[in-house]
Every structure is written in C-alpha cells, then in structure tokens.
Amino acid sequence: MSDPARRPTKGETAYRVLADELRDGIASESFAGGRLPTEAELAQTHGLSRQTVRRAMQELVSDGVVYRVPGRGTFVNENGGQYARRFGSVEDLMGLSLDTEFDLVRPLRRQVDVAAASRLRLENDIVWTVVFRRLHDNVPFCLTTVHLSPEAGRLLVDLPEVTEPGTRSRATVIGLLDSRLDSPIADAEQSITVAPATELAEEQLGCPPGQPLLRIERTYADTEGTPVELALSQFLPEHYSYRTKLRRSLPR
C-alpha cells in the first residue's frame, strides 16, 4: 500500500486520499486474504478520525470495490478481472499509471486529421497522433487514440514511451504532457457512448467483430482554456467498469 503519511493536497479531502490509498493497496494485492484492516486500525495507522475512515470505506463499498460482512470485516470484491477505478478529477485519470500499463500500438506521428483538428480548435488540419492499449494484470481492456495539438505533440517527440514501437510503461499521455506544458492541464470534458468495435479494436483487444464497446471521448485543456489533447477510447465492458458519484446540493 502507498505511504500512509501522505496528506491531502489542495483541493483533496482526507477520506478521498485514504480511499485512493486503499484502492492502490487492493490493486497491488497488499491485503492478506483480501481482508482490509478494521476502521480502528486504519484510524490509528493514518492518524484519522473514525468518521473519516468510515466515509472512505463507504465510498469503496458504493463503488463496488469492497464489501462488508457484519461481524467479520471488509473484503476485496473479486469482480472477475474487471478494472474499476473512480474518475472524478484529472488527477484520477493520471492515476491510471499506478495500476495499469501503457502498451504502445502506433507511435506518435504527425498527420492530417480534419475532425480532430476541429475538436482541438486548430487553425490547420495537422495533429500529432499516438495509439496505445491499457492493460490491467496483463489483460488489455482499452484501446485509445490520442490526438495532440502541434505544440503539445512536439513536446513528446523525444520520449520513448510514445515513440518506440512495442514499448510498455506506466505512463499516461496527460502525465507526460503535464510535466512539459508551460500551462498545465486544468480540466477535461468528456462524452460517453456505445459504439461497435473498430477493426483495430478487434485486433488489439481480441473482441468479436462489431462487439459493442464503451466509447469515451475526452478533450483536455490547459489553464488558459486552450485544448491540447483529444483522447478517443474504446473499452471492453467485461473488463472495465465506469463509476461516478453524483451529489445533490441541499439547502442548509
């Protein structure tokens, strides 16, 4: 499990930090027998209140990551190899590097793509494109095509993670970009649909022709509001679960 001494950064809350650390521990199979420590043990180890620990546990239960057995404890939910992680922020997306692998399929190259250039609000039709798979426990569950603005693409041309065919790493494109951009990535807009598998997805994910896949499009922008990356991903539903939590603002 990750360092229990980590404290929330700006914008984070203590229970979210603990929940993410527990997720990482689950992903790395750090809990013997699949049983998590008790609330009292976690509160003492992390220097947190029982209420904070309980809230973190409730989030994992609601996300289907763990389940509780009264009188016995909290256990990892064995979900048949399905990958599940909370995505509520750009930091969560960067966190894919913690427990999945980046497998380069088509190296970064400069090309003409009218639709992608339009989505990135470019003045011409030139973009930089890279295609890769995501693997969890050595099982591919996602195929992603990333289009970058010319300025963003040039920042990555010397990185083997996106230029050397067959390379596997713990990278994320937004993580690689964020460390090099003058203005860091600040937000992302996404749309979720279902679409038949493309030929490349069939080949790289091993799915039947035309199988319906979860299709997620994300457009990332920097702190100036300038789009820098368009990511088009296809997910195998049997190996991937997308969860989000919606909250209602109630009058006080």
PDB file of C-alpha atoms in Angstrom:
ATOM      1  CA  MET A   1       0.000   0.000   0.000  1.00  0.00           C
ATOM      2  CA  SER A   2       1.153   3.578  -0.534  1.00  0.00           C
ATOM      3  CA  ASP A   3       2.759   5.692   2.191  1.00  0.00           C
ATOM      4  CA  PRO A   4       0.159   6.222   4.964  1.00  0.00           C
ATOM      5  CA  ALA A   5       1.835   9.516   5.880  1.00  0.00           C
ATOM      6  CA  ARG A   6       0.617  11.244   2.717  1.00  0.00           C
ATOM      7  CA  ARG A   7      -1.603  14.206   3.459  1.00  0.00           C
ATOM      8  CA  PRO A   8      -4.254  15.818   1.254  1.00  0.00           C
ATOM      9  CA  THR A   9      -3.038  18.325  -1.288  1.00  0.00           C
ATOM     10  CA  LYS A  10      -5.023  21.453  -2.056  1.00  0.00           C
ATOM     11  CA  GLY A  11      -8.499  20.536  -3.192  1.00  0.00           C
ATOM     12  CA  GLU A  12      -8.340  16.998  -1.765  1.00  0.00           C
ATOM     13  CA  THR A  13     -10.078  15.659   1.317  1.00  0.00           C
ATOM     14  CA  ALA A  14      -8.652  13.213   3.859  1.00  0.00           C
ATOM     15  CA  TYR A  15     -11.211  10.495   3.184  1.00  0.00           C
ATOM     16  CA  ARG A  16     -10.551  10.660  -0.590  1.00  0.00           C
ATOM     17  CA  VAL A  17      -6.803  10.324  -0.003  1.00  0.00           C
ATOM     18  CA  LEU A  18      -7.388   7.278   2.203  1.00  0.00           C
ATOM     19  CA  ALA A  19      -9.848   5.747  -0.281  1.00  0.00           C
ATOM     20  CA  ASP A  20      -7.311   6.103  -3.095  1.00  0.00           C
ATOM     21  CA  GLU A  21      -4.536   4.586  -0.964  1.00  0.00           C
ATOM     22  CA  LEU A  22      -6.776   1.620  -0.185  1.00  0.00           C
ATOM     23  CA  ARG A  23      -7.566   1.237  -3.901  1.00  0.00           C
ATOM     24  CA  ASP A  24      -3.845   1.146  -4.647  1.00  0.00           C
ATOM     25  CA  GLY A  25      -3.343  -1.462  -1.929  1.00  0.00           C
ATOM     26  CA  ILE A  26      -6.136  -3.569  -3.384  1.00  0.00           C
ATOM     27  CA  ALA A  27      -4.659  -3.273  -6.892  1.00  0.00           C
ATOM     28  CA  SER A  28      -1.247  -4.420  -5.631  1.00  0.00           C
ATOM     29  CA  GLU A  29      -2.837  -7.265  -3.596  1.00  0.00           C
ATOM     30  CA  SER A  30      -1.385  -5.909  -0.361  1.00  0.00           C
ATOM     31  CA  PHE A  31      -4.172  -7.223   1.859  1.00  0.00           C
ATOM     32  CA  ALA A  32      -3.687 -10.811   3.030  1.00  0.00           C
ATOM     33  CA  GLY A  33      -6.708 -12.938   2.271  1.00  0.00           C
ATOM     34  CA  GLY A  34      -8.422  -9.965   0.646  1.00  0.00           C
ATOM     35  CA  ARG A  35      -9.423  -8.602   4.064  1.00  0.00           C
ATOM     36  CA  LEU A  36      -8.899  -4.891   4.758  1.00  0.00           C
ATOM     37  CA  PRO A  37      -7.811  -3.527   8.145  1.00  0.00           C
ATOM     38  CA  THR A  38     -10.568  -2.515  10.552  1.00  0.00           C
ATOM     39  CA  GLU A  39     -11.732   1.087  10.850  1.00  0.00           C
ATOM     40  CA  ALA A  40      -9.959   1.344  14.194  1.00  0.00           C
ATOM     41  CA  GLU A  41      -6.690   0.049  12.717  1.00  0.00           C
ATOM     42  CA  LEU A  42      -6.870   2.447   9.778  1.00  0.00           C
ATOM     43  CA  ALA A  43      -7.702   5.382  12.030  1.00  0.00           C
ATOM     44  CA  GLN A  44      -4.661   4.669  14.201  1.00  0.00           C
ATOM     45  CA  THR A  45      -2.276   3.957  11.291  1.00  0.00           C
ATOM     46  CA  HIS A  46      -3.276   7.053   9.301  1.00  0.00           C
ATOM     47  CA  GLY A  47      -3.915   9.412  12.191  1.00  0.00           C
ATOM     48  CA  LEU A  48      -7.526   9.988  11.118  1.00  0.00           C
ATOM     49  CA  SER A  49     -10.885  10.055  12.857  1.00  0.00           C
ATOM     50  CA  ARG A  50     -13.159   7.028  12.711  1.00  0.00           C
ATOM     51  CA  GLN A  51     -15.699   9.161  10.844  1.00  0.00           C
ATOM     52  CA  THR A  52     -13.160   9.957   8.105  1.00  0.00           C
ATOM     53  CA  VAL A  53     -12.174   6.290   7.792  1.00  0.00           C
ATOM     54  CA  ARG A  54     -15.821   5.236   7.678  1.00  0.00           C
ATOM     55  CA  ARG A  55     -16.522   7.685   4.861  1.00  0.00           C
ATOM     56  CA  ALA A  56     -13.586   6.323   2.834  1.00  0.00           C
ATOM     57  CA  MET A  57     -14.867   2.779   3.356  1.00  0.00           C
ATOM     58  CA  GLN A  58     -18.380   3.805   2.316  1.00  0.00           C
ATOM     59  CA  GLU A  59     -17.003   5.192  -0.947  1.00  0.00           C
ATOM     60  CA  LEU A  60     -15.228   1.906  -1.717  1.00  0.00           C
ATOM     61  CA  VAL A  61     -18.388  -0.054  -0.907  1.00  0.00           C
ATOM     62  CA  SER A  62     -20.571   2.167  -3.112  1.00  0.00           C
ATOM     63  CA  ASP A  63     -18.052   1.828  -5.956  1.00  0.00           C
ATOM     64  CA  GLY A  64     -18.208  -1.967  -5.672  1.00  0.00           C
ATOM     65  CA  VAL A  65     -14.510  -2.261  -4.787  1.00  0.00           C
ATOM     66  CA  VAL A  66     -15.111  -3.920  -1.406  1.00  0.00           C
ATOM     67  CA  TYR A  67     -17.985  -5.481   0.502  1.00  0.00           C
ATOM     68  CA  ARG A  68     -18.730  -5.788   4.198  1.00  0.00           C
ATOM     69  CA  VAL A  69     -19.662  -8.887   6.192  1.00  0.00           C
ATOM     70  CA  PRO A  70     -21.160  -7.984   9.588  1.00  0.00           C
ATOM     71  CA  GLY A  71     -19.042  -9.345  12.404  1.00  0.00           C
ATOM     72  CA  ARG A  72     -16.233 -10.422  10.062  1.00  0.00           C
ATOM     73  CA  GLY A  73     -14.881  -7.319   8.338  1.00  0.00           C
ATOM     74  CA  THR A  74     -14.411  -5.670   4.941  1.00  0.00           C
ATOM     75  CA  PHE A  75     -13.201  -7.700   1.967  1.00  0.00           C
ATOM     76  CA  VAL A  76     -11.970  -7.061  -1.576  1.00  0.00           C
ATOM     77  CA  ASN A  77     -14.695  -7.646  -4.146  1.00  0.00           C
ATOM     78  CA  GLU A  78     -13.349 -10.166  -6.644  1.00  0.00           C
ATOM     79  CA  ASN A  79     -15.023  -8.886  -9.812  1.00  0.00           C
ATOM     80  CA  GLY A  80     -13.739 -11.393 -12.326  1.00  0.00           C
ATOM     81  CA  GLY A  81     -10.844  -9.306 -13.612  1.00  0.00           C
ATOM     82  CA  GLN A  82     -12.929  -6.206 -14.282  1.00  0.00           C
ATOM     83  CA  TYR A  83     -10.988  -2.983 -13.851  1.00  0.00           C
ATOM     84  CA  ALA A  84     -12.697  -0.404 -11.653  1.00  0.00           C
ATOM     85  CA  ARG A  85     -11.334   2.969 -10.535  1.00  0.00           C
ATOM     86  CA  ARG A  86     -13.019   6.217  -9.530  1.00  0.00           C
ATOM     87  CA  PHE A  87     -12.640   9.023 -12.059  1.00  0.00           C
ATOM     88  CA  GLY A  88     -13.719  12.305 -10.553  1.00  0.00           C
ATOM     89  CA  SER A  89     -10.784  14.541 -11.468  1.00  0.00           C
ATOM     90  CA  VAL A  90      -7.870  14.929 -13.873  1.00  0.00           C
ATOM     91  CA  GLU A  91      -5.627  13.598 -11.083  1.00  0.00           C
ATOM     92  CA  ASP A  92      -7.687  10.386 -11.027  1.00  0.00           C
ATOM     93  CA  LEU A  93      -7.048   9.933 -14.760  1.00  0.00           C
ATOM     94  CA  MET A  94      -3.322  10.461 -14.232  1.00  0.00           C
ATOM     95  CA  GLY A  95      -3.580   7.804 -11.525  1.00  0.00           C
ATOM     96  CA  LEU A  96      -4.062   5.144 -14.212  1.00  0.00           C
ATOM     97  CA  SER A  97      -0.263   4.878 -14.156  1.00  0.00           C
ATOM     98  CA  LEU A  98      -0.465   3.366 -10.652  1.00  0.00           C
ATOM     99  CA  ASP A  99      -2.089   0.064 -11.547  1.00  0.00           C
ATOM    100  CA  THR A 100      -2.295  -0.252 -15.348  1.00  0.00           C
ATOM    101  CA  GLU A 101       0.240  -0.484 -18.172  1.00  0.00           C
ATOM    102  CA  PHE A 102       0.581   1.684 -21.267  1.00  0.00           C
ATOM    103  CA  ASP A 103       1.267  -0.538 -24.315  1.00  0.00           C
ATOM    104  CA  LEU A 104       2.247   1.451 -27.414  1.00  0.00           C
ATOM    105  CA  VAL A 105       0.465   0.258 -30.582  1.00  0.00           C
ATOM    106  CA  ARG A 106       1.197   3.049 -33.091  1.00  0.00           C
ATOM    107  CA  PRO A 107       3.997   5.504 -32.284  1.00  0.00           C
ATOM    108  CA  LEU A 108       3.486   9.245 -32.189  1.00  0.00           C
ATOM    109  CA  ARG A 109       3.368  10.718 -35.694  1.00  0.00           C
ATOM    110  CA  ARG A 110       2.345  13.900 -37.457  1.00  0.00           C
ATOM    111  CA  GLN A 111      -0.698  13.575 -39.698  1.00  0.00           C
ATOM    112  CA  VAL A 112      -3.722  15.302 -41.197  1.00  0.00           C
ATOM    113  CA  ASP A 113      -6.982  14.742 -39.312  1.00  0.00           C
ATOM    114  CA  VAL A 114      -9.682  17.291 -40.065  1.00  0.00           C
ATOM    115  CA  ALA A 115     -12.129  16.138 -37.369  1.00  0.00           C
ATOM    116  CA  ALA A 116      -9.521  16.018 -34.591  1.00  0.00           C
ATOM    117  CA  ALA A 117      -8.066  19.378 -35.589  1.00  0.00           C
ATOM    118  CA  SER A 118     -11.535  20.899 -35.449  1.00  0.00           C
ATOM    119  CA  ARG A 119     -12.160  19.475 -31.960  1.00  0.00           C
ATOM    120  CA  LEU A 120      -8.832  20.932 -30.825  1.00  0.00           C
ATOM    121  CA  ARG A 121      -9.754  24.292 -32.384  1.00  0.00           C
ATOM    122  CA  LEU A 122      -6.621  24.370 -34.551  1.00  0.00           C
ATOM    123  CA  GLU A 123      -6.027  26.784 -37.395  1.00  0.00           C
ATOM    124  CA  ASN A 124      -4.917  23.988 -39.745  1.00  0.00           C
ATOM    125  CA  ASP A 125      -5.579  20.236 -40.030  1.00  0.00           C
ATOM    126  CA  ILE A 126      -2.236  18.944 -38.696  1.00  0.00           C
ATOM    127  CA  VAL A 127      -2.225  16.968 -35.435  1.00  0.00           C
ATOM    128  CA  TRP A 128       0.118  14.540 -33.700  1.00  0.00           C
ATOM    129  CA  THR A 129      -1.411  11.109 -33.078  1.00  0.00           C
ATOM    130  CA  VAL A 130      -0.477   8.127 -30.901  1.00  0.00           C
ATOM    131  CA  VAL A 131      -2.388   4.862 -30.346  1.00  0.00           C
ATOM    132  CA  PHE A 132      -1.973   2.618 -27.302  1.00  0.00           C
ATOM    133  CA  ARG A 133      -3.651  -0.039 -25.190  1.00  0.00           C
ATOM    134  CA  ARG A 134      -4.221  -0.068 -21.433  1.00  0.00           C
ATOM    135  CA  LEU A 135      -3.629  -3.358 -19.628  1.00  0.00           C
ATOM    136  CA  HIS A 136      -4.583  -4.444 -16.112  1.00  0.00           C
ATOM    137  CA  ASP A 137      -2.977  -7.623 -14.808  1.00  0.00           C
ATOM    138  CA  ASN A 138      -1.627  -8.112 -18.351  1.00  0.00           C
ATOM    139  CA  VAL A 139      -5.161  -8.111 -19.824  1.00  0.00           C
ATOM    140  CA  PRO A 140      -5.964  -5.376 -22.405  1.00  0.00           C
ATOM    141  CA  PHE A 141      -9.180  -3.565 -21.548  1.00  0.00           C
ATOM    142  CA  CYS A 142      -8.905  -0.310 -23.509  1.00  0.00           C
ATOM    143  CA  LEU A 143      -7.651   0.998 -26.852  1.00  0.00           C
ATOM    144  CA  THR A 144      -7.032   4.745 -27.036  1.00  0.00           C
ATOM    145  CA  THR A 145      -6.200   7.100 -29.883  1.00  0.00           C
ATOM    146  CA  VAL A 146      -4.794  10.430 -28.698  1.00  0.00           C
ATOM    147  CA  HIS A 147      -4.629  13.493 -30.938  1.00  0.00           C
ATOM    148  CA  LEU A 148      -2.429  16.388 -29.826  1.00  0.00           C
ATOM    149  CA  SER A 149      -2.055  19.955 -30.962  1.00  0.00           C
ATOM    150  CA  PRO A 150       1.207  20.563 -32.866  1.00  0.00           C
ATOM    151  CA  GLU A 151       2.652  22.438 -29.884  1.00  0.00           C
ATOM    152  CA  ALA A 152       1.803  19.599 -27.492  1.00  0.00           C
ATOM    153  CA  GLY A 153       2.962  16.875 -29.882  1.00  0.00           C
ATOM    154  CA  ARG A 154       6.402  18.416 -30.312  1.00  0.00           C
ATOM    155  CA  LEU A 155       6.912  18.240 -26.553  1.00  0.00           C
ATOM    156  CA  LEU A 156       6.763  14.422 -26.659  1.00  0.00           C
ATOM    157  CA  VAL A 157       8.779  13.547 -29.777  1.00  0.00           C
ATOM    158  CA  ASP A 158      11.872  12.596 -27.752  1.00  0.00           C
ATOM    159  CA  LEU A 159      10.081  10.289 -25.287  1.00  0.00           C
ATOM    160  CA  PRO A 160      10.480   6.516 -25.865  1.00  0.00           C
ATOM    161  CA  GLU A 161       7.141   5.817 -24.150  1.00  0.00           C
ATOM    162  CA  VAL A 162       5.303   7.222 -27.191  1.00  0.00           C
ATOM    163  CA  THR A 163       7.851   6.797 -29.992  1.00  0.00           C
ATOM    164  CA  GLU A 164       9.379   3.307 -29.716  1.00  0.00           C
ATOM    165  CA  PRO A 165       7.079   0.532 -31.060  1.00  0.00           C
ATOM    166  CA  GLY A 166       6.192  -2.178 -28.550  1.00  0.00           C
ATOM    167  CA  THR A 167       7.146  -0.095 -25.535  1.00  0.00           C
ATOM    168  CA  ARG A 168       5.333  -0.808 -22.275  1.00  0.00           C
ATOM    169  CA  SER A 169       5.393   1.635 -19.407  1.00  0.00           C
ATOM    170  CA  ARG A 170       3.393   3.102 -16.531  1.00  0.00           C
ATOM    171  CA  ALA A 171       2.910   6.354 -18.413  1.00  0.00           C
ATOM    172  CA  THR A 172      -0.178   8.398 -19.179  1.00  0.00           C
ATOM    173  CA  VAL A 173      -0.118  10.888 -22.040  1.00  0.00           C
ATOM    174  CA  ILE A 174      -1.606  13.623 -19.866  1.00  0.00           C
ATOM    175  CA  GLY A 175       1.025  12.905 -17.225  1.00  0.00           C
ATOM    176  CA  LEU A 176       3.830  13.186 -19.780  1.00  0.00           C
ATOM    177  CA  LEU A 177       2.319  16.385 -21.158  1.00  0.00           C
ATOM    178  CA  ASP A 178       1.592  17.995 -17.819  1.00  0.00           C
ATOM    179  CA  SER A 179       5.245  17.977 -16.816  1.00  0.00           C
ATOM    180  CA  ARG A 180       6.249  19.771 -20.031  1.00  0.00           C
ATOM    181  CA  LEU A 181       3.485  22.241 -20.789  1.00  0.00           C
ATOM    182  CA  ASP A 182       4.003  25.894 -19.877  1.00  0.00           C
ATOM    183  CA  SER A 183       0.376  25.961 -18.695  1.00  0.00           C
ATOM    184  CA  PRO A 184      -0.594  22.660 -17.019  1.00  0.00           C
ATOM    185  CA  ILE A 185      -3.723  20.681 -17.818  1.00  0.00           C
ATOM    186  CA  ALA A 186      -6.605  22.100 -15.792  1.00  0.00           C
ATOM    187  CA  ASP A 187      -9.777  20.343 -16.907  1.00  0.00           C
ATOM    188  CA  ALA A 188     -11.358  17.821 -19.245  1.00  0.00           C
ATOM    189  CA  GLU A 189     -14.721  17.492 -20.962  1.00  0.00           C
ATOM    190  CA  GLN A 190     -15.975  14.017 -21.786  1.00  0.00           C
ATOM    191  CA  SER A 191     -18.800  12.236 -23.560  1.00  0.00           C
ATOM    192  CA  ILE A 192     -19.759   8.572 -23.148  1.00  0.00           C
ATOM    193  CA  THR A 193     -21.479   6.489 -25.806  1.00  0.00           C
ATOM    194  CA  VAL A 194     -21.607   2.904 -27.048  1.00  0.00           C
ATOM    195  CA  ALA A 195     -20.265   2.021 -30.499  1.00  0.00           C
ATOM    196  CA  PRO A 196     -19.263  -1.133 -32.431  1.00  0.00           C
ATOM    197  CA  ALA A 197     -15.616  -2.142 -32.157  1.00  0.00           C
ATOM    198  CA  THR A 198     -13.366  -0.798 -34.885  1.00  0.00           C
ATOM    199  CA  GLU A 199     -11.132  -3.221 -36.787  1.00  0.00           C
ATOM    200  CA  LEU A 200      -8.126  -2.038 -34.791  1.00  0.00           C
ATOM    201  CA  ALA A 201     -10.007  -2.543 -31.512  1.00  0.00           C
ATOM    202  CA  GLU A 202     -10.991  -6.052 -32.590  1.00  0.00           C
ATOM    203  CA  GLU A 203      -7.339  -6.803 -33.301  1.00  0.00           C
ATOM    204  CA  GLN A 204      -5.838  -5.204 -30.194  1.00  0.00           C
ATOM    205  CA  LEU A 205      -8.500  -6.125 -27.633  1.00  0.00           C
ATOM    206  CA  GLY A 206      -9.370  -9.565 -29.014  1.00  0.00           C
ATOM    207  CA  CYS A 207     -13.102  -8.898 -29.228  1.00  0.00           C
ATOM    208  CA  PRO A 208     -15.574 -10.279 -31.830  1.00  0.00           C
ATOM    209  CA  PRO A 209     -16.336  -8.188 -34.930  1.00  0.00           C
ATOM    210  CA  GLY A 210     -18.820  -5.442 -34.229  1.00  0.00           C
ATOM    211  CA  GLN A 211     -18.970  -6.039 -30.469  1.00  0.00           C
ATOM    212  CA  PRO A 212     -20.472  -3.028 -28.663  1.00  0.00           C
ATOM    213  CA  LEU A 213     -17.777  -1.179 -26.719  1.00  0.00           C
ATOM    214  CA  LEU A 214     -17.959   1.691 -24.272  1.00  0.00           C
ATOM    215  CA  ARG A 215     -16.636   4.769 -26.116  1.00  0.00           C
ATOM    216  CA  ILE A 216     -15.318   7.683 -24.080  1.00  0.00           C
ATOM    217  CA  GLU A 217     -14.096  10.924 -25.660  1.00  0.00           C
ATOM    218  CA  ARG A 218     -12.153  13.407 -23.537  1.00  0.00           C
ATOM    219  CA  THR A 219     -10.840  16.820 -24.511  1.00  0.00           C
ATOM    220  CA  TYR A 220      -8.192  18.228 -22.169  1.00  0.00           C
ATOM    221  CA  ALA A 221      -7.480  21.941 -21.846  1.00  0.00           C
ATOM    222  CA  ASP A 222      -4.735  23.876 -20.073  1.00  0.00           C
ATOM    223  CA  THR A 223      -5.146  26.651 -17.524  1.00  0.00           C
ATOM    224  CA  GLU A 224      -5.567  29.145 -20.389  1.00  0.00           C
ATOM    225  CA  GLY A 225      -8.538  27.186 -21.724  1.00  0.00           C
ATOM    226  CA  THR A 226      -6.620  26.004 -24.801  1.00  0.00           C
ATOM    227  CA  PRO A 227      -7.389  22.401 -25.912  1.00  0.00           C
ATOM    228  CA  VAL A 228      -4.176  20.366 -26.006  1.00  0.00           C
ATOM    229  CA  GLU A 229      -5.343  16.741 -26.225  1.00  0.00           C
ATOM    230  CA  LEU A 230      -8.262  14.755 -27.628  1.00  0.00           C
ATOM    231  CA  ALA A 231      -8.446  11.151 -26.356  1.00  0.00           C
ATOM    232  CA  LEU A 232     -10.804   8.636 -28.008  1.00  0.00           C
ATOM    233  CA  SER A 233     -11.027   5.391 -26.030  1.00  0.00           C
ATOM    234  CA  GLN A 234     -12.841   2.086 -26.569  1.00  0.00           C
ATOM    235  CA  PHE A 235     -13.350  -0.128 -23.509  1.00  0.00           C
ATOM    236  CA  LEU A 236     -14.240  -3.812 -23.230  1.00  0.00           C
ATOM    237  CA  PRO A 237     -17.319  -3.862 -20.957  1.00  0.00           C
ATOM    238  CA  GLU A 238     -16.435  -7.269 -19.492  1.00  0.00           C
ATOM    239  CA  HIS A 239     -13.073  -5.913 -18.285  1.00  0.00           C
ATOM    240  CA  TYR A 240     -13.956  -2.353 -17.368  1.00  0.00           C
ATOM    241  CA  SER A 241     -16.443  -0.669 -15.068  1.00  0.00           C
ATOM    242  CA  TYR A 242     -17.008   3.075 -15.221  1.00  0.00           C
ATOM    243  CA  ARG A 243     -18.346   4.503 -11.973  1.00  0.00           C
ATOM    244  CA  THR A 244     -19.043   8.035 -10.876  1.00  0.00           C
ATOM    245  CA  LYS A 245     -20.821   9.534  -7.898  1.00  0.00           C
ATOM    246  CA  LEU A 246     -23.426  12.277  -8.219  1.00  0.00           C
ATOM    247  CA  ARG A 247     -24.214  14.502  -5.288  1.00  0.00           C
ATOM    248  CA  ARG A 248     -27.220  16.725  -4.699  1.00  0.00           C
ATOM    249  CA  SER A 249     -26.816  20.223  -3.289  1.00  0.00           C
ATOM    250  CA  LEU A 250     -29.343  20.521  -0.490  1.00  0.00           C
ATOM    251  CA  PRO A 251     -30.310  23.769   1.241  1.00  0.00           C
ATOM    252  CA  ARG A 252     -28.754  24.241   4.639  1.00  0.00           C
TER     253      ARG A 252
END
